Coordinates of C-alpha atoms in Angstrom, one line a residue:
X7 CA 49.3 -29.1 -2.2
X8 CA 48.3 -25.5 -2.0
X9 CA 46.1 -23.5 -4.3
X10 CA 46.1 -19.8 -5.2
X11 CA 43.1 -18.0 -3.8
X12 CA 42.4 -16.1 -7.1
X13 CA 43.5 -17.8 -10.3
X14 CA 42.4 -15.2 -12.8
X15 CA 40.5 -11.9 -13.2
X16 CA 37.9 -11.3 -15.9
X17 CA 36.3 -8.1 -17.2
X18 CA 32.6 -8.5 -17.9
X19 CA 29.4 -6.7 -18.7
X20 CA 26.5 -8.4 -16.8
X21 CA 26.9 -12.1 -17.6
X22 CA 28.9 -11.6 -20.7
X23 CA 32.6 -12.2 -20.0
X24 CA 34.8 -10.1 -22.3
X25 CA 38.4 -10.8 -21.5
X26 CA 40.9 -11.8 -18.8
X27 CA 44.4 -10.9 -17.9
X28 CA 45.5 -13.9 -20.1
X29 CA 43.1 -14.3 -23.0
X30 CA 40.4 -12.4 -24.9
X31 CA 38.0 -14.5 -26.9
X32 CA 36.9 -12.9 -30.1
X33 CA 33.2 -12.6 -29.2
X34 CA 33.7 -13.0 -25.4
X35 CA 31.6 -15.6 -23.5
X36 CA 28.1 -15.5 -22.2
X37 CA 27.8 -17.6 -19.1
X38 CA 24.6 -19.3 -18.0
X39 CA 22.5 -17.6 -15.2
X40 CA 24.2 -17.3 -11.8
X41 CA 23.6 -19.9 -9.1
X42 CA 23.5 -17.1 -6.5
X43 CA 22.8 -13.4 -6.9
X44 CA 22.7 -10.6 -4.4
X45 CA 21.7 -7.0 -5.0
X46 CA 23.0 -4.8 -6.4
X47 CA 25.6 -6.4 -8.5
X48 CA 27.0 -9.7 -6.9
X49 CA 26.7 -13.0 -8.8
X50 CA 28.3 -16.4 -8.1
X51 CA 28.7 -19.2 -10.6
X52 CA 29.5 -22.6 -9.3
X53 CA 31.4 -25.3 -11.2
X54 CA 31.5 -23.6 -14.6
X55 CA 33.7 -24.7 -17.5
X56 CA 34.4 -21.6 -19.6
X57 CA 36.9 -20.7 -22.4
X58 CA 38.9 -18.8 -19.8
X59 CA 39.7 -22.1 -18.0
X60 CA 38.8 -24.7 -20.5
X61 CA 38.5 -28.2 -19.1
X62 CA 38.3 -27.1 -15.5
X63 CA 35.2 -26.4 -13.5
X64 CA 35.9 -23.3 -11.6
X65 CA 34.0 -20.9 -9.4
X66 CA 33.3 -17.4 -10.8
X67 CA 32.6 -14.6 -8.3
X68 CA 31.4 -11.4 -10.0
X69 CA 30.9 -8.0 -8.6
X70 CA 30.0 -5.3 -11.1
X71 CA 32.3 -5.6 -14.1
X72 CA 34.9 -7.7 -12.4
X73 CA 35.0 -11.5 -12.0
X74 CA 37.4 -13.5 -9.8
X75 CA 38.1 -17.0 -10.8
X76 CA 38.7 -19.3 -7.9
X77 CA 39.7 -23.0 -7.8
X78 CA 36.9 -24.8 -5.9
X79 CA 39.4 -26.9 -4.0
X80 CA 40.6 -23.7 -2.3
X81 CA 37.4 -23.6 -0.2
X82 CA 38.1 -26.9 1.4
X83 CA 41.8 -27.4 1.4
X84 CA 42.5 -30.2 4.0
X85 CA 45.7 -31.8 5.2
X86 CA 45.2 -35.4 6.2
X87 CA 46.9 -38.8 6.1
X88 CA 43.5 -40.5 5.6
X89 CA 43.4 -41.7 2.0
X90 CA 39.7 -42.4 2.3
X91 CA 38.8 -38.9 3.3
X92 CA 36.3 -37.0 1.1
X93 CA 34.6 -33.7 1.6
X94 CA 32.3 -31.1 0.0
X95 CA 31.2 -27.6 0.8
X96 CA 27.8 -26.4 -0.4
X97 CA 25.6 -23.3 -0.4
X98 CA 22.8 -23.8 2.1
X99 CA 20.6 -21.4 0.2
X100 CA 20.9 -22.9 -3.3
X101 CA 21.8 -26.4 -2.0
X102 CA 24.6 -26.4 -4.5
X103 CA 28.1 -27.7 -4.0
X104 CA 30.8 -25.2 -4.9
X105 CA 33.8 -27.3 -3.6
X106 CA 34.4 -31.0 -3.7
X107 CA 37.5 -33.0 -3.0
X108 CA 38.9 -35.0 -6.0
X109 CA 37.6 -38.3 -4.5
X110 CA 34.1 -36.9 -3.7
X111 CA 31.1 -37.3 -6.0
X112 CA 28.3 -34.7 -6.1
X113 CA 25.9 -37.6 -6.9
X114 CA 26.9 -39.2 -3.6
X115 CA 27.0 -36.1 -1.5
X116 CA 23.9 -34.2 -2.8
X117 CA 21.3 -36.5 -1.2
X118 CA 22.9 -35.9 2.2
X119 CA 22.0 -32.2 2.1
X120 CA 18.3 -33.0 2.7
X121 CA 18.9 -35.3 5.7
X122 CA 18.0 -34.1 9.2
X123 CA 20.7 -36.3 10.8
X124 CA 24.1 -34.6 11.0
X125 CA 25.8 -38.0 11.1
X126 CA 24.9 -40.9 8.9
X127 CA 26.5 -44.2 7.8
X128 CA 26.2 -45.3 4.2
X129 CA 28.0 -47.7 1.9
X130 CA 30.9 -48.3 4.3
X131 CA 31.4 -44.6 4.9
X132 CA 30.6 -42.3 7.8
X133 CA 29.3 -38.9 6.8
X134 CA 29.2 -35.9 9.1
X135 CA 27.6 -32.5 8.3
X136 CA 28.8 -29.2 9.9
X137 CA 27.0 -25.8 9.4
X138 CA 28.7 -22.5 9.5
X139 CA 27.4 -20.1 12.2
X140 CA 28.5 -17.0 10.2
X141 CA 27.9 -17.9 6.5
X142 CA 25.2 -19.7 4.5
X143 CA 27.5 -22.6 3.9
X144 CA 27.9 -26.2 5.2
X145 CA 30.5 -28.9 4.9
X146 CA 30.1 -32.7 4.6
X147 CA 33.0 -34.9 5.5
X148 CA 33.3 -38.6 4.9
X149 CA 35.7 -41.3 5.9
X150 CA 35.9 -45.0 5.8
X151 CA 33.9 -46.5 8.7
X152 CA 36.3 -49.5 8.8
X153 CA 39.3 -47.2 9.0
X154 CA 37.6 -45.2 11.8
X155 CA 36.9 -48.4 13.8
X156 CA 40.5 -49.6 13.2
X157 CA 41.9 -46.2 14.5
X158 CA 39.5 -46.4 17.5
X159 CA 40.8 -49.8 18.5
X160 CA 44.4 -48.8 17.9
X161 CA 44.0 -45.9 20.3
X162 CA 42.1 -48.1 22.7
X163 CA 45.0 -50.5 22.9
X164 CA 47.3 -47.6 24.1
X165 CA 44.7 -45.7 26.1
X166 CA 43.1 -48.7 28.0
X167 CA 46.2 -49.6 30.1
X168 CA 46.8 -46.0 30.9
X169 CA 43.1 -45.5 31.8
X170 CA 43.2 -48.6 34.0
X171 CA 46.4 -47.4 35.7
X172 CA 45.0 -43.9 36.2
X173 CA 41.7 -45.4 37.6
X174 CA 43.7 -47.5 40.1
X175 CA 45.7 -44.4 41.2
X176 CA 42.5 -42.4 41.7
X177 CA 40.9 -45.3 43.5
X178 CA 43.9 -45.7 45.9
X179 CA 43.9 -41.9 46.4
X180 CA 40.1 -42.0 47.1
X181 CA 40.5 -44.9 49.6
X182 CA 43.3 -43.1 51.3
X183 CA 41.3 -39.9 51.6
X184 CA 38.3 -41.8 52.8
X185 CA 40.3 -43.7 55.3
X186 CA 41.7 -40.5 56.6
X187 CA 38.3 -38.9 56.6
X188 CA 36.8 -41.8 58.6
X189 CA 39.7 -42.2 61.0
X190 CA 38.9 -41.7 64.7
X191 CA 41.1 -38.7 64.9
X192 CA 39.3 -36.9 62.0
X193 CA 35.9 -37.9 63.4
X194 CA 36.8 -36.3 66.8
X195 CA 38.3 -33.2 65.1
X196 CA 35.0 -32.8 63.1
X197 CA 33.0 -33.3 66.2
X198 CA 34.9 -30.4 67.9
X199 CA 34.7 -28.1 64.9
X200 CA 30.9 -28.8 64.5
X201 CA 30.3 -28.5 68.3
X202 CA 28.9 -32.1 68.4
X203 CA 30.3 -32.9 71.8
X204 CA 27.7 -32.4 74.5
X205 CA 27.9 -31.4 78.1
X206 CA 25.5 -32.9 80.6
X207 CA 25.3 -31.5 84.2
X208 CA 24.8 -34.1 86.9
X209 CA 23.5 -32.5 90.1
X210 CA 25.6 -32.7 93.3
X211 CA 23.4 -33.1 96.4
X212 CA 24.3 -32.3 100.0
X213 CA 23.4 -35.4 101.9
X214 CA 22.7 -33.4 105.1
X215 CA 20.4 -30.8 103.6
X216 CA 19.3 -32.8 100.6
X217 CA 19.8 -29.7 98.5
X218 CA 21.7 -29.2 95.2
X219 CA 24.9 -27.4 95.9
X220 CA 26.5 -27.8 92.5
X221 CA 26.9 -29.9 89.3
X222 CA 29.5 -32.1 87.6
X223 CA 30.1 -31.3 84.0
X224 CA 30.0 -34.6 82.0
X225 CA 31.3 -34.6 78.4
X226 CA 29.6 -37.0 76.0
X227 CA 30.0 -37.7 72.3
X228 CA 26.9 -38.7 70.4
X229 CA 28.0 -41.1 67.7
X230 CA 26.9 -41.1 64.0
X231 CA 24.8 -44.3 64.7
X232 CA 23.0 -42.7 67.7
X233 CA 25.2 -44.3 70.4
X234 CA 26.7 -42.0 73.1
X235 CA 30.3 -42.4 73.9
X236 CA 31.7 -41.5 77.3
X237 CA 35.1 -39.9 77.9
X238 CA 36.7 -43.2 78.7
X239 CA 36.3 -44.1 75.0
X240 CA 37.6 -40.9 73.3
X241 CA 39.8 -39.1 75.9
X242 CA 42.6 -41.6 75.5
X243 CA 42.4 -41.0 71.7
X244 CA 42.6 -37.2 72.3
X245 CA 45.6 -37.7 74.5
X246 CA 47.3 -39.9 72.0
X247 CA 46.7 -37.5 69.0
X248 CA 47.6 -34.4 71.0
X249 CA 44.1 -33.0 71.0
X250 CA 43.5 -32.9 74.7
X251 CA 44.0 -29.2 75.0
X252 CA 41.3 -28.7 72.4
X253 CA 39.0 -30.9 74.4
X254 CA 39.7 -29.1 77.6
X255 CA 39.2 -25.6 76.0
X256 CA 36.0 -26.9 74.5
X257 CA 34.7 -28.0 77.9
X258 CA 35.8 -24.8 79.7
X259 CA 34.2 -22.5 77.1
X260 CA 30.9 -24.4 77.1
X261 CA 30.7 -24.6 80.9
X262 CA 31.0 -20.9 81.3
X263 CA 28.7 -20.3 78.4
X264 CA 26.1 -22.5 80.0
X265 CA 26.6 -21.7 83.7
X266 CA 28.7 -18.6 83.9
X267 CA 25.8 -16.1 84.5
X268 CA 24.1 -18.6 86.8
X269 CA 27.2 -19.1 89.0
X270 CA 27.8 -15.3 89.1
X271 CA 24.4 -14.8 90.8
X272 CA 24.5 -18.0 92.9
X273 CA 27.7 -17.8 94.9
X274 CA 26.8 -20.8 97.0
X275 CA 26.8 -23.1 93.9
X276 CA 29.8 -24.6 92.1
X277 CA 30.6 -26.7 89.1
X278 CA 33.1 -29.6 88.9
X279 CA 35.1 -30.1 85.7
X280 CA 37.0 -33.3 84.8
X281 CA 40.5 -32.8 83.5
X282 CA 43.3 -34.9 82.0
X283 CA 46.6 -35.3 83.7
X284 CA 48.3 -33.6 80.8
X285 CA 46.3 -30.4 81.6
X286 CA 48.5 -30.1 84.7
X287 CA 51.8 -30.2 82.8
X288 CA 51.7 -26.5 82.0
X289 CA 50.2 -23.3 83.5
X290 CA 48.3 -22.6 80.3
X291 CA 45.0 -23.7 81.7
X292 CA 45.2 -21.5 84.8
X293 CA 45.5 -18.4 82.7
X294 CA 42.4 -19.5 80.6
X295 CA 40.3 -20.2 83.7
X296 CA 41.3 -16.9 85.3
X297 CA 40.2 -15.1 82.1
X298 CA 36.8 -16.9 82.2
X299 CA 36.1 -16.2 85.9
X300 CA 36.9 -12.5 85.5
X301 CA 34.7 -12.3 82.3
X302 CA 31.7 -13.9 84.1
X303 CA 32.4 -12.5 87.6
X304 CA 32.6 -16.0 89.0
X305 CA 34.5 -16.7 92.2
X306 CA 37.4 -19.2 91.9
X307 CA 35.9 -21.2 94.8
X308 CA 33.0 -22.0 92.5
X309 CA 35.2 -23.9 90.1
X310 CA 36.5 -27.4 91.1
X311 CA 38.6 -29.7 89.1
X312 CA 38.7 -33.5 89.2
X313 CA 41.3 -35.8 87.7
X314 CA 41.3 -39.6 87.8
X315 CA 43.7 -41.2 90.2
X316 CA 45.4 -43.4 87.7
X317 CA 46.3 -40.4 85.5
X318 CA 48.9 -39.1 88.0
X319 CA 52.0 -40.4 86.2
X320 CA 54.5 -37.5 86.4
X321 CA 54.3 -36.3 89.9
X322 CA 57.3 -34.0 89.8
X323 CA 55.9 -32.1 86.8
X324 CA 52.3 -31.9 88.0
X325 CA 53.0 -30.9 91.6
X326 CA 53.9 -27.2 91.0
X327 CA 50.9 -26.8 88.6
X328 CA 48.5 -28.2 91.1
X329 CA 50.0 -25.9 93.8
X330 CA 49.4 -22.9 91.5
X331 CA 45.7 -24.0 91.1
X332 CA 45.3 -24.2 94.8
X333 CA 47.0 -20.8 95.4
X334 CA 44.5 -19.3 92.9
X335 CA 41.7 -20.8 95.1
X336 CA 40.7 -23.5 92.7
X337 CA 39.9 -26.9 94.4
X338 CA 41.6 -29.9 92.8
X339 CA 40.3 -33.3 93.7
X340 CA 41.0 -36.9 92.7
X341 CA 38.2 -38.8 91.0
X342 CA 37.9 -42.6 91.8
X343 CA 40.3 -42.4 94.7
X344 CA 41.9 -45.7 95.7
X345 CA 41.6 -47.4 92.3
X346 CA 45.0 -46.9 90.7
X347 CA 47.3 -44.5 92.7
X348 CA 48.5 -46.5 95.7
X349 CA 51.6 -44.5 96.7
X350 CA 50.2 -42.4 99.6
X351 CA 53.5 -40.6 100.0
X352 CA 53.3 -39.3 96.4
X353 CA 49.6 -38.6 96.8
X354 CA 50.4 -36.4 99.8
X355 CA 53.1 -34.5 97.9
X356 CA 50.5 -33.6 95.2
X357 CA 48.6 -31.5 97.8
X358 CA 45.2 -32.2 96.3
X359 CA 41.7 -32.1 97.9
X360 CA 40.8 -35.8 98.1

């Protein structure tokens, strides 16, 4: 049901109402003092039964000589399917209700005005108070507490299974992300990105002179629990996951960063770097090494490479790459000779420095 904003207009002198657009009492009507006044000429009369709307308590809003008659229900017209819903709107200055729903009682709602709590439960009803941020008015709304609980459980019946299902999906997604985050591949990738892999340099001593003539670069991975892993533990993982090129580039970059300037000023010293067999499948590494030796003014003879004997699996593919290394004056040697590569004919064809 909708209500007209203004039901009637009245002409008045002060608080003496003379006539309206529909009726004109013989002597007019003098209304009791206003509930609210504002200078210079504004007056509001709440819930007044006058001859102009006999039998109905209306709100009269006066400005100067003109009075607008408004149905109080207009101020709080609400559409709801809740048969227990009640409401009232009141003036926070005068503490007077100027609009109440048909089911609401001023005697019930008025005591709630003075409560500090915005939500209160009384006589089977839940009352909530809301204050306007722009006008000196507030609204109190009430509904059956039992109906509220019933609606809550009805929604819970539908929402709970969906919530459980959603939680399971999120849990599975979280477990999958965590599993991926904690996978050996991701751990190794993070170690590379955060420069957590460490290089240690083991001195190489000339037995005859008992002097240090070089060093072997040894890559180690400090684990999260403090243990240190050697290449035998993580290099197979890098080869399996296609990360060996990243490992090799990491080692080359750090070796030259640590020893590049030193080798440039000590031509009689060299560094030995361990490589994987897959590093000899393409000529990519030669170009990178050449770029580093030129950048740091290091002689190719000062860089030596070692690869484990059992890593030589594809002799035909590796032979031309090893030859290119040797032609560029880089020494290529076999580490742990005699352990796994027993075919001496193939060993000779590789043309390595044993």
